[in-house]
Amino acid sequence: MKVLLIGSGGREHALAWKIAQSPLLEKLLNVPGNLGTGRFGQNVPFPLNHSEALVDLAQREAIDLAVIGPDNPLADGIVDAFNQGGILAFGPTAAAARIESSKTFAKEIMAEAGVPTARAHSFSDAAQAADFVRSSSQPWVVKADGLALGKGVIVAETVEETLAAIQTLAATPAGEVLLLEERLHGPEVSVLALCDGKRLAALPPARDHKRLRDGNLGPNTGGMGVVAPVDDVSADVLDQIVATCMQPVVDALLRRGAPFCGVLYAGLMLTAQGPRVLEFNARFGDPEAQALLPLIDNDLLAMMRDCAAGNLKPESLKRRKGYAVCVVLAADGYPGKPRKGDQISGVEAVEDNKVLIFHAGTRMGTDGLATDGGRVLGVTGLGATLKQARDRAYETANRIKFTGKQLRSDIGG
Ligand code: AMP
Ligand code: GLY
């Protein structure tokens, strides 16, 4: 198969690594790719917002499957463009990706499908939202409706904080519509599942660490580390989450004529009343993919092709035993203004089948490997136990050096 992989982060390096293990793979083109993806195929520098040109490229190269990593091209309809151009794609159409790109739409689908989630009220006018908060006399979780790079949610502690959060988010491009949501309590977990529009195959439950610093302190980021599987989600609870929170959404989207193909990602809180959905994403998470893909034992490319063809066989998913812990190394200044161009050492002789290093924001300069983005590298340790996986990840993560390196020391316990 000839595969076109879209994206340039650690997630895409992990996808390229996994796709390259498939005996079906003939050729891999990464658009635009990064230093990591370049090891498994050809990187093609190309702007992602020119879908017509991308479809032309796919047709010229006789691509059999396009795999889309990031959220923005999905929301912009890149899969619709591929489909119209006769190219099979793994990823949702813009209509199905609205489950991520509009939180109001996600709430609407969840209500229709009877999915347990926090009570919420939607406002297209910030003043009305503020009036509602004042009359309710209680704090609310404030969410911007649109895609906001993980910065669209403020969990307010007081009425005053809620009012300030409304002001802040209403001033952002994603905040034309705001959601006020009741606050839930409990540990968080993410369940990602491959989907062909009708059926789901769930990957091991994962836990992201969104805050920059240890102890869940500091600003929100795209994710500083992931553990999978998480032991507080038993096989029964995982089945319950798929049956009550995910399958009904897939069914509802199908009924609406917007079947969901790709990765459906449910962000959940395990409350005293049971699992509740906080959000849906329409893609692999990053760094979630860096921990989850090494736990898949079978041919992922074959499964993605089957999803795109509407022909998923969920039983073909084989989970590897053991644990994966991914620790993200971020640049100085991340998540605000990351500094670029710091030299990186220690990446060279550390790879074996127990530790994987995924490139996110790196480049090869005249003086060797250097930082080139917010999240620089992801280090995934694999092990029979959580401790073994964590120790392996940290041994390598601590050996890699660059000025201003930021990492959490509490991923996985
Ligand atoms: P989201 O992007 O909707 O997943 O929200 C980002 C983060 O905000 C989540 O990972 C939670 O930590 C927090 N959060 C979102 N919604 C709620 C809620 N209803 N109650 C408590 N915390 C929430
Ligand atoms: N790590 C969070 C996300 O990819 O959405």
CSV table of C-alpha atoms and ligand atoms in Angstrom, one decimal:
chain,number,residue,atom,x,y,z
A,1,MET,CA,0.0,0.0,0.0
A,2,LYS,CA,1.1,3.6,-0.6
A,3,VAL,CA,0.3,5.7,2.4
A,4,LEU,CA,0.1,9.5,2.9
A,5,LEU,CA,0.5,10.5,6.6
A,6,ILE,CA,-0.5,14.0,7.5
A,7,GLY,CA,1.0,15.8,10.5
A,8,SER,CA,4.4,16.6,12.0
A,9,GLY,CA,4.3,15.8,15.7
A,10,GLY,CA,5.3,13.0,18.0
A,11,ARG,CA,2.0,11.4,17.3
A,12,GLU,CA,2.9,11.2,13.6
A,13,HIS,CA,6.4,9.8,14.3
A,14,ALA,CA,4.7,7.0,16.4
A,15,LEU,CA,2.2,6.4,13.5
A,16,ALA,CA,5.0,6.2,10.9
A,17,TRP,CA,6.9,3.8,13.2
A,18,LYS,CA,3.9,1.6,13.6
A,19,ILE,CA,2.7,1.8,9.9
A,20,ALA,CA,6.3,0.9,8.8
A,21,GLN,CA,5.9,-2.4,10.6
A,22,SER,CA,3.1,-3.5,8.3
A,23,PRO,CA,4.0,-6.0,5.6
A,24,LEU,CA,1.4,-4.2,3.5
A,25,LEU,CA,3.4,-1.0,3.3
A,26,GLU,CA,5.0,-0.2,-0.1
A,27,LYS,CA,5.7,3.5,0.3
A,28,LEU,CA,5.1,6.2,3.0
A,29,LEU,CA,4.8,9.9,2.2
A,30,ASN,CA,4.8,12.2,5.3
A,31,VAL,CA,3.2,15.6,4.8
A,32,PRO,CA,5.0,17.6,6.1
A,33,GLY,CA,6.5,15.0,8.6
A,34,ASN,CA,9.5,15.5,10.9
A,35,LEU,CA,12.9,14.1,11.6
A,36,GLY,CA,11.3,11.0,13.1
A,37,THR,CA,8.8,10.2,10.3
A,38,GLY,CA,11.6,10.8,7.8
A,39,ARG,CA,13.2,7.5,8.9
A,40,PHE,CA,10.3,5.5,7.7
A,41,GLY,CA,9.4,7.3,4.5
A,42,GLN,CA,9.8,10.5,2.5
A,43,ASN,CA,8.9,13.8,4.0
A,44,VAL,CA,7.1,16.2,1.6
A,45,PRO,CA,7.0,19.8,2.7
A,46,PHE,CA,3.5,21.0,1.9
A,47,PRO,CA,1.0,23.4,3.4
A,48,LEU,CA,-1.8,21.5,5.1
A,49,ASN,CA,-4.4,24.1,4.3
A,50,HIS,CA,-4.3,23.5,0.6
A,51,SER,CA,-6.5,20.5,0.4
A,52,GLU,CA,-6.9,20.6,-3.4
A,53,ALA,CA,-3.1,20.4,-3.8
A,54,LEU,CA,-2.9,17.6,-1.3
A,55,VAL,CA,-5.5,15.6,-3.2
A,56,ASP,CA,-3.6,16.2,-6.4
A,57,LEU,CA,-0.4,14.9,-4.7
A,58,ALA,CA,-2.3,11.8,-3.5
A,59,GLN,CA,-3.7,11.1,-7.0
A,60,ARG,CA,-0.3,11.6,-8.6
A,61,GLU,CA,1.3,9.2,-6.2
A,62,ALA,CA,-1.5,6.7,-6.4
A,63,ILE,CA,-2.0,6.8,-2.7
A,64,ASP,CA,-4.1,3.9,-1.3
A,65,LEU,CA,-4.8,5.4,2.1
A,66,ALA,CA,-4.4,8.9,3.7
A,67,VAL,CA,-4.0,8.9,7.4
A,68,ILE,CA,-4.7,12.2,9.1
A,69,GLY,CA,-3.1,13.0,12.5
A,70,PRO,CA,-4.1,16.5,13.6
A,71,ASP,CA,-7.5,18.1,14.4
A,72,ASN,CA,-7.4,21.2,12.2
A,73,PRO,CA,-7.3,19.6,8.8
A,74,LEU,CA,-10.0,17.2,9.9
A,75,ALA,CA,-12.3,20.1,11.0
A,76,ASP,CA,-11.5,21.9,7.7
A,77,GLY,CA,-12.7,18.9,5.7
A,78,ILE,CA,-9.6,17.3,4.4
A,79,VAL,CA,-11.2,13.8,4.5
A,80,ASP,CA,-14.1,15.2,2.4
A,81,ALA,CA,-11.6,16.4,-0.1
A,82,PHE,CA,-9.8,13.1,-0.3
A,83,ASN,CA,-13.1,11.2,-0.6
A,84,GLN,CA,-14.3,13.4,-3.4
A,85,GLY,CA,-10.9,12.8,-5.1
A,86,GLY,CA,-11.4,9.1,-4.9
A,87,ILE,CA,-8.7,8.6,-2.1
A,88,LEU,CA,-9.5,6.4,0.8
A,89,ALA,CA,-8.9,8.2,4.1
A,90,PHE,CA,-8.6,7.2,7.8
A,91,GLY,CA,-10.2,10.1,9.6
A,92,PRO,CA,-13.6,11.6,10.0
A,93,THR,CA,-15.3,14.0,7.6
A,94,ALA,CA,-15.8,17.6,8.7
A,95,ALA,CA,-19.4,16.7,9.7
A,96,ALA,CA,-18.3,13.9,11.9
A,97,ALA,CA,-15.3,15.8,13.3
A,98,ARG,CA,-17.7,18.3,14.7
A,99,ILE,CA,-17.9,16.0,17.7
A,100,GLU,CA,-14.5,17.6,18.5
A,101,SER,CA,-14.6,21.0,16.7
A,102,SER,CA,-17.8,22.1,18.3
A,103,LYS,CA,-18.4,21.4,22.0
A,104,THR,CA,-22.1,22.5,21.6
A,105,PHE,CA,-22.5,20.0,18.8
A,106,ALA,CA,-20.9,17.3,21.0
A,107,LYS,CA,-23.4,18.1,23.8
A,108,GLU,CA,-26.3,17.9,21.4
A,109,ILE,CA,-25.2,14.5,20.1
A,110,MET,CA,-24.6,13.2,23.7
A,111,ALA,CA,-28.1,14.4,24.7
A,112,GLU,CA,-29.6,12.7,21.7
A,113,ALA,CA,-27.7,9.5,22.3
A,114,GLY,CA,-28.3,9.4,26.1
A,115,VAL,CA,-24.5,9.6,26.9
A,116,PRO,CA,-23.7,10.5,30.5
A,117,THR,CA,-22.0,13.9,30.7
A,118,ALA,CA,-22.0,17.1,32.7
A,119,ARG,CA,-25.1,19.3,32.5
A,120,ALA,CA,-24.3,22.3,30.3
A,121,HIS,CA,-25.8,25.6,29.0
A,122,SER,CA,-24.7,27.1,25.7
A,123,PHE,CA,-24.5,30.9,25.1
A,124,SER,CA,-23.7,32.9,21.9
A,125,ASP,CA,-23.7,36.1,24.0
A,126,ALA,CA,-21.1,36.6,26.8
A,127,ALA,CA,-23.3,39.1,28.7
A,128,GLN,CA,-26.1,36.5,28.8
A,129,ALA,CA,-23.7,33.9,30.1
A,130,ALA,CA,-22.6,36.3,32.8
A,131,ASP,CA,-26.2,37.0,33.8
A,132,PHE,CA,-26.9,33.3,34.0
A,133,VAL,CA,-23.8,32.8,36.3
A,134,ARG,CA,-24.8,35.7,38.6
A,135,SER,CA,-28.4,34.4,39.0
A,136,SER,CA,-27.1,30.8,39.6
A,137,SER,CA,-24.8,32.1,42.4
A,138,GLN,CA,-22.4,29.2,41.8
A,139,PRO,CA,-19.1,28.6,39.9
A,140,TRP,CA,-19.1,26.9,36.5
A,141,VAL,CA,-16.6,25.2,34.2
A,142,VAL,CA,-16.3,27.6,31.2
A,143,LYS,CA,-15.6,26.2,27.8
A,144,ALA,CA,-15.0,27.8,24.4
A,145,ASP,CA,-17.0,26.0,21.7
A,146,GLY,CA,-14.3,25.7,19.1
A,147,LEU,CA,-10.8,24.2,18.7
A,148,ALA,CA,-8.5,26.0,21.1
A,149,LEU,CA,-5.2,24.0,21.3
A,150,GLY,CA,-6.1,22.7,24.8
A,151,LYS,CA,-6.6,26.3,26.1
A,152,GLY,CA,-10.4,26.5,25.8
A,153,VAL,CA,-11.4,25.3,29.2
A,154,ILE,CA,-11.3,27.1,32.6
A,155,VAL,CA,-12.3,25.3,35.7
A,156,ALA,CA,-13.5,28.2,37.9
A,157,GLU,CA,-13.6,27.9,41.7
A,158,THR,CA,-15.9,30.9,42.5
A,159,VAL,CA,-18.6,33.1,40.8
A,160,GLU,CA,-16.0,35.8,40.3
A,161,GLU,CA,-13.5,33.4,38.6
A,162,THR,CA,-16.4,32.2,36.4
A,163,LEU,CA,-17.2,35.7,35.3
A,164,ALA,CA,-13.5,36.4,34.6
A,165,ALA,CA,-13.3,33.1,32.6
A,166,ILE,CA,-16.2,34.2,30.4
A,167,GLN,CA,-14.4,37.4,29.6
A,168,THR,CA,-11.2,35.7,28.8
A,169,LEU,CA,-12.6,32.9,26.6
A,170,ALA,CA,-15.2,35.2,24.8
A,171,ALA,CA,-12.2,37.2,23.6
A,172,THR,CA,-10.6,34.2,21.8
A,173,PRO,CA,-11.5,33.0,18.2
A,174,ALA,CA,-12.8,29.7,19.6
A,175,GLY,CA,-15.0,31.5,22.1
A,176,GLU,CA,-17.8,33.0,19.9
A,177,VAL,CA,-20.1,30.4,21.6
A,178,LEU,CA,-19.4,29.5,25.2
A,179,LEU,CA,-20.5,26.6,27.3
A,180,LEU,CA,-21.1,26.7,31.0
A,181,GLU,CA,-20.8,23.2,32.5
A,182,GLU,CA,-21.4,21.8,36.0
A,183,ARG,CA,-18.2,20.8,37.7
A,184,LEU,CA,-17.5,17.0,38.0
A,185,HIS,CA,-15.1,15.3,40.3
A,186,GLY,CA,-13.0,12.2,40.0
A,187,PRO,CA,-9.9,10.7,38.2
A,188,GLU,CA,-9.7,11.3,34.5
A,189,VAL,CA,-9.1,8.7,31.8
A,190,SER,CA,-9.0,8.6,28.0
A,191,VAL,CA,-10.4,5.9,25.9
A,192,LEU,CA,-9.5,5.8,22.2
A,193,ALA,CA,-11.1,3.5,19.7
A,194,LEU,CA,-10.7,2.7,16.0
A,195,CYS,CA,-14.0,3.2,14.3
A,196,ASP,CA,-15.4,2.4,10.8
A,197,GLY,CA,-18.6,4.4,11.1
A,198,LYS,CA,-20.4,1.6,12.8
A,199,ARG,CA,-18.1,-0.5,15.0
A,200,LEU,CA,-15.5,0.3,17.6
A,201,ALA,CA,-12.3,-1.4,18.6
A,202,ALA,CA,-11.1,0.2,21.9
A,203,LEU,CA,-7.4,0.6,22.7
A,204,PRO,CA,-6.1,0.3,26.3
A,205,PRO,CA,-7.4,3.1,28.6
A,206,ALA,CA,-4.8,5.9,28.9
A,207,ARG,CA,-4.1,8.8,31.2
A,208,ASP,CA,-2.8,12.1,29.9
A,209,HIS,CA,-1.0,14.6,32.2
A,210,LYS,CA,-2.1,18.0,30.8
A,211,ARG,CA,-0.5,20.4,33.4
A,212,LEU,CA,3.1,21.5,32.9
A,213,ARG,CA,4.4,20.7,36.4
A,214,ASP,CA,4.4,17.8,38.9
A,215,GLY,CA,1.3,17.4,41.0
A,216,ASN,CA,-0.9,18.7,38.2
A,217,LEU,CA,0.3,22.2,38.8
A,218,GLY,CA,1.1,25.0,36.3
A,219,PRO,CA,-0.5,25.9,33.0
A,220,ASN,CA,-2.4,23.5,30.7
A,221,THR,CA,-0.3,22.0,27.8
A,222,GLY,CA,-1.0,19.7,24.9
A,223,GLY,CA,0.1,16.9,27.2
A,224,MET,CA,3.3,16.2,29.2
A,225,GLY,CA,3.0,12.4,29.5
A,226,VAL,CA,0.8,9.4,29.3
A,227,VAL,CA,0.4,6.1,31.0
A,228,ALA,CA,-1.4,3.1,29.5
A,229,PRO,CA,-3.2,1.0,30.5
A,230,VAL,CA,-4.5,2.6,33.7
A,231,ASP,CA,-5.4,0.1,36.4
A,232,ASP,CA,-8.4,1.9,37.8
A,233,VAL,CA,-10.3,1.1,34.6
A,234,SER,CA,-11.0,-2.7,34.7
A,235,ALA,CA,-12.0,-4.6,31.6
A,236,ASP,CA,-15.6,-4.4,32.7
A,237,VAL,CA,-15.5,-0.6,33.1
A,238,LEU,CA,-13.8,-0.2,29.7
A,239,ASP,CA,-16.6,-2.3,28.2
A,240,GLN,CA,-19.2,-0.1,30.0
A,241,ILE,CA,-17.5,3.1,28.7
A,242,VAL,CA,-17.6,1.8,25.1
A,243,ALA,CA,-21.2,0.6,25.4
A,244,THR,CA,-22.7,3.7,27.2
A,245,CYS,CA,-20.4,6.6,26.2
A,246,MET,CA,-19.0,5.8,22.7
A,247,GLN,CA,-21.1,3.3,20.7
A,248,PRO,CA,-24.3,5.5,21.2
A,249,VAL,CA,-22.4,8.5,19.7
A,250,VAL,CA,-21.2,6.4,16.7
A,251,ASP,CA,-24.8,5.3,16.2
A,252,ALA,CA,-26.2,8.8,16.5
A,253,LEU,CA,-23.7,10.2,13.9
A,254,LEU,CA,-24.5,7.4,11.6
A,255,ARG,CA,-28.3,8.1,11.9
A,256,ARG,CA,-27.5,11.8,11.1
A,257,GLY,CA,-25.7,10.7,7.9
A,258,ALA,CA,-22.3,11.6,9.2
A,259,PRO,CA,-20.7,8.2,10.0
A,260,PHE,CA,-17.5,8.5,12.1
A,261,CYS,CA,-14.4,6.9,10.6
A,262,GLY,CA,-11.1,7.2,12.4
A,263,VAL,CA,-10.2,7.4,16.0
A,264,LEU,CA,-12.9,8.4,18.4
A,265,TYR,CA,-11.3,9.7,21.6
A,266,ALA,CA,-13.4,10.0,24.7
A,267,GLY,CA,-12.1,12.1,27.6
A,268,LEU,CA,-13.9,10.9,30.7
A,269,MET,CA,-14.1,11.5,34.4
A,270,LEU,CA,-14.7,8.5,36.7
A,271,THR,CA,-17.2,10.1,39.1
A,272,ALA,CA,-18.9,8.5,42.1
A,273,GLN,CA,-22.0,8.2,39.9
A,274,GLY,CA,-20.0,6.4,37.1
A,275,PRO,CA,-18.1,7.5,34.0
A,276,ARG,CA,-19.0,10.9,32.5
A,277,VAL,CA,-17.8,12.2,29.2
A,278,LEU,CA,-15.9,15.6,29.4
A,279,GLU,CA,-15.1,15.8,25.7
A,280,PHE,CA,-14.6,13.9,22.5
A,281,ASN,CA,-11.7,14.2,20.1
A,282,ALA,CA,-11.8,13.0,16.6
A,283,ARG,CA,-8.2,11.7,16.2
A,284,PHE,CA,-5.3,10.1,18.1
A,285,GLY,CA,-4.2,12.1,21.0
A,286,ASP,CA,-0.6,13.4,21.2
A,287,PRO,CA,1.2,12.1,23.3
A,288,GLU,CA,-1.5,9.4,23.8
A,289,ALA,CA,-0.5,7.8,20.5
A,290,GLN,CA,3.1,7.5,21.6
A,291,ALA,CA,2.1,5.3,24.5
A,292,LEU,CA,-0.8,3.4,22.9
A,293,LEU,CA,0.6,2.4,19.5
A,294,PRO,CA,3.5,0.4,21.1
A,295,LEU,CA,0.8,-1.6,23.0
A,296,ILE,CA,-0.8,-2.7,19.7
A,297,ASP,CA,0.5,-6.1,18.6
A,298,ASN,CA,-1.2,-6.5,15.2
A,299,ASP,CA,-1.0,-4.7,11.9
A,300,LEU,CA,-2.4,-1.2,12.5
A,301,LEU,CA,-2.3,-0.2,8.8
A,302,ALA,CA,-4.6,-3.1,7.9
A,303,MET,CA,-7.0,-2.0,10.6
A,304,MET,CA,-7.0,1.6,9.4
A,305,ARG,CA,-7.6,0.5,5.9
A,306,ASP,CA,-10.5,-1.6,7.1
A,307,CYS,CA,-11.9,1.4,9.0
A,308,ALA,CA,-11.7,3.6,5.9
A,309,ALA,CA,-13.5,0.9,3.9
A,310,GLY,CA,-16.2,0.5,6.5
A,311,ASN,CA,-15.1,-3.0,7.2
A,312,LEU,CA,-13.5,-3.0,10.7
A,313,LYS,CA,-13.1,-6.4,12.4
A,314,PRO,CA,-12.8,-5.3,16.0
A,315,GLU,CA,-11.5,-8.8,17.1
A,316,SER,CA,-8.3,-8.3,14.9
A,317,LEU,CA,-7.0,-5.8,17.5
A,318,LYS,CA,-4.4,-7.5,19.7
A,319,ARG,CA,-3.2,-5.8,22.8
A,320,ARG,CA,0.3,-6.4,23.9
A,321,LYS,CA,0.7,-7.3,27.6
A,322,GLY,CA,2.4,-4.8,29.9
A,323,TYR,CA,2.6,-1.1,30.3
A,324,ALA,CA,3.7,2.0,28.4
A,325,VAL,CA,4.8,5.3,30.0
A,326,CYS,CA,5.5,8.3,27.7
A,327,VAL,CA,7.4,11.2,29.1
A,328,VAL,CA,7.4,14.5,27.1
A,329,LEU,CA,10.5,16.6,27.0
A,330,ALA,CA,9.5,20.2,26.3
A,331,ALA,CA,11.5,23.3,25.4
A,332,ASP,CA,12.2,26.2,27.7
A,333,GLY,CA,9.2,28.6,27.6
A,334,TYR,CA,6.6,25.9,26.6
A,335,PRO,CA,3.6,26.3,26.5
A,336,GLY,CA,3.9,30.0,26.1
A,337,LYS,CA,6.8,31.0,23.8
A,338,PRO,CA,9.1,28.0,23.4
A,339,ARG,CA,12.7,28.7,22.7
A,340,LYS,CA,14.2,27.0,19.7
A,341,GLY,CA,17.7,26.1,18.6
A,342,ASP,CA,19.1,24.5,21.7
A,343,GLN,CA,21.4,21.6,21.0
A,344,ILE,CA,20.2,18.2,22.1
A,345,SER,CA,22.5,15.3,23.3
A,346,GLY,CA,21.8,11.8,24.5
A,347,VAL,CA,19.4,10.7,21.8
A,348,GLU,CA,21.9,8.6,19.9
A,349,ALA,CA,22.5,5.3,21.5
A,350,VAL,CA,19.5,4.7,23.6
A,351,GLU,CA,16.9,3.0,21.4
A,352,ASP,CA,16.1,-0.6,21.8
A,353,ASN,CA,12.7,-2.4,22.0
A,354,LYS,CA,12.2,-1.3,25.6
A,355,VAL,CA,12.5,2.4,25.0
A,356,LEU,CA,11.3,4.4,22.0
A,357,ILE,CA,12.2,8.0,21.3
A,358,PHE,CA,9.7,10.0,19.2
A,359,HIS,CA,10.6,13.3,17.6
A,360,ALA,CA,8.1,16.2,17.9
A,361,GLY,CA,9.9,19.6,17.7
A,362,THR,CA,13.4,18.8,16.5
A,363,ARG,CA,15.6,19.7,13.5
A,364,MET,CA,19.0,18.8,12.3
A,365,GLY,CA,21.3,21.9,12.3
A,366,THR,CA,24.9,22.3,11.3
A,367,ASP,CA,25.9,21.5,14.9
A,368,GLY,CA,23.6,18.4,15.1
A,369,LEU,CA,20.2,17.8,16.6
A,370,ALA,CA,18.5,20.9,18.0
A,371,THR,CA,15.1,21.9,19.6
A,372,ASP,CA,12.6,23.3,17.1
A,373,GLY,CA,9.2,23.5,18.9
A,374,GLY,CA,7.3,23.4,22.2
A,375,ARG,CA,7.2,19.6,22.8
A,376,VAL,CA,10.6,18.4,21.6
A,377,LEU,CA,10.7,14.7,22.2
A,378,GLY,CA,8.6,11.9,23.7
A,379,VAL,CA,10.3,9.0,25.4
A,380,THR,CA,8.2,5.9,25.8
A,381,GLY,CA,9.3,3.2,28.2
A,382,LEU,CA,7.7,-0.3,27.9
A,383,GLY,CA,7.7,-2.9,30.6
A,384,ALA,CA,5.9,-5.9,32.2
A,385,THR,CA,5.0,-3.6,35.1
A,386,LEU,CA,4.1,0.0,35.4
A,387,LYS,CA,7.3,0.6,37.5
A,388,GLN,CA,9.5,-1.1,34.9
A,389,ALA,CA,8.0,1.0,32.0
A,390,ARG,CA,8.3,4.2,34.1
A,391,ASP,CA,11.9,3.5,35.1
A,392,ARG,CA,12.9,2.8,31.5
A,393,ALA,CA,11.2,6.0,30.3
A,394,TYR,CA,12.9,8.1,32.9
A,395,GLU,CA,16.3,6.6,32.6
A,396,THR,CA,16.4,7.7,28.9
A,397,ALA,CA,14.4,11.0,29.5
A,398,ASN,CA,17.0,12.0,32.1
A,399,ARG,CA,19.9,11.1,29.9
A,400,ILE,CA,18.7,13.4,27.1
A,401,LYS,CA,20.0,16.9,27.6
A,402,PHE,CA,19.2,20.3,26.2
A,403,THR,CA,19.2,23.8,27.8
A,404,GLY,CA,15.9,24.6,29.5
A,405,LYS,CA,14.5,21.1,29.2
A,406,GLN,CA,11.2,20.7,31.0
A,407,LEU,CA,9.7,17.4,32.0
A,408,ARG,CA,7.4,16.1,34.7
A,409,SER,CA,8.9,13.6,37.1
A,410,ASP,CA,5.6,12.1,38.2
A,411,ILE,CA,4.2,10.5,35.0
A,412,GLY,CA,3.0,7.1,36.0
A,413,GLY,CA,3.0,7.6,39.8
B,1,AMP,P1,-11.8,19.3,28.0
B,1,AMP,O1,-11.0,19.9,26.9
B,1,AMP,O2,-13.3,19.5,27.9
B,1,AMP,O3,-11.4,17.8,28.2
B,1,AMP,O4,-11.3,20.0,29.4
B,1,AMP,C1,-10.0,20.1,29.7
B,1,AMP,C2,-9.8,19.7,31.2
B,1,AMP,O5,-10.7,20.6,32.0
B,1,AMP,C3,-10.3,18.3,31.5
B,1,AMP,O6,-9.2,17.4,31.2
B,1,AMP,C4,-10.6,18.4,33.0
B,1,AMP,O7,-9.5,18.4,33.8
B,1,AMP,C5,-11.2,19.8,33.1
B,1,AMP,N1,-12.7,19.7,32.9
B,1,AMP,C6,-13.4,19.8,31.8
B,1,AMP,N2,-14.7,19.7,32.1
B,1,AMP,C7,-14.9,19.6,33.4
B,1,AMP,C8,-16.0,19.4,34.3
B,1,AMP,N3,-17.2,19.4,33.8
B,1,AMP,N4,-15.7,19.3,35.6
B,1,AMP,C9,-14.5,19.3,36.1
B,1,AMP,N5,-13.4,19.4,35.3
B,1,AMP,C10,-13.6,19.6,34.0
B,2,GLY,N1,-3.1,15.1,24.7
B,2,GLY,C1,-4.3,15.7,24.5
B,2,GLY,C2,-4.8,15.6,23.1
B,2,GLY,O1,-4.1,15.2,22.1
B,2,GLY,O2,-5.9,16.0,22.8
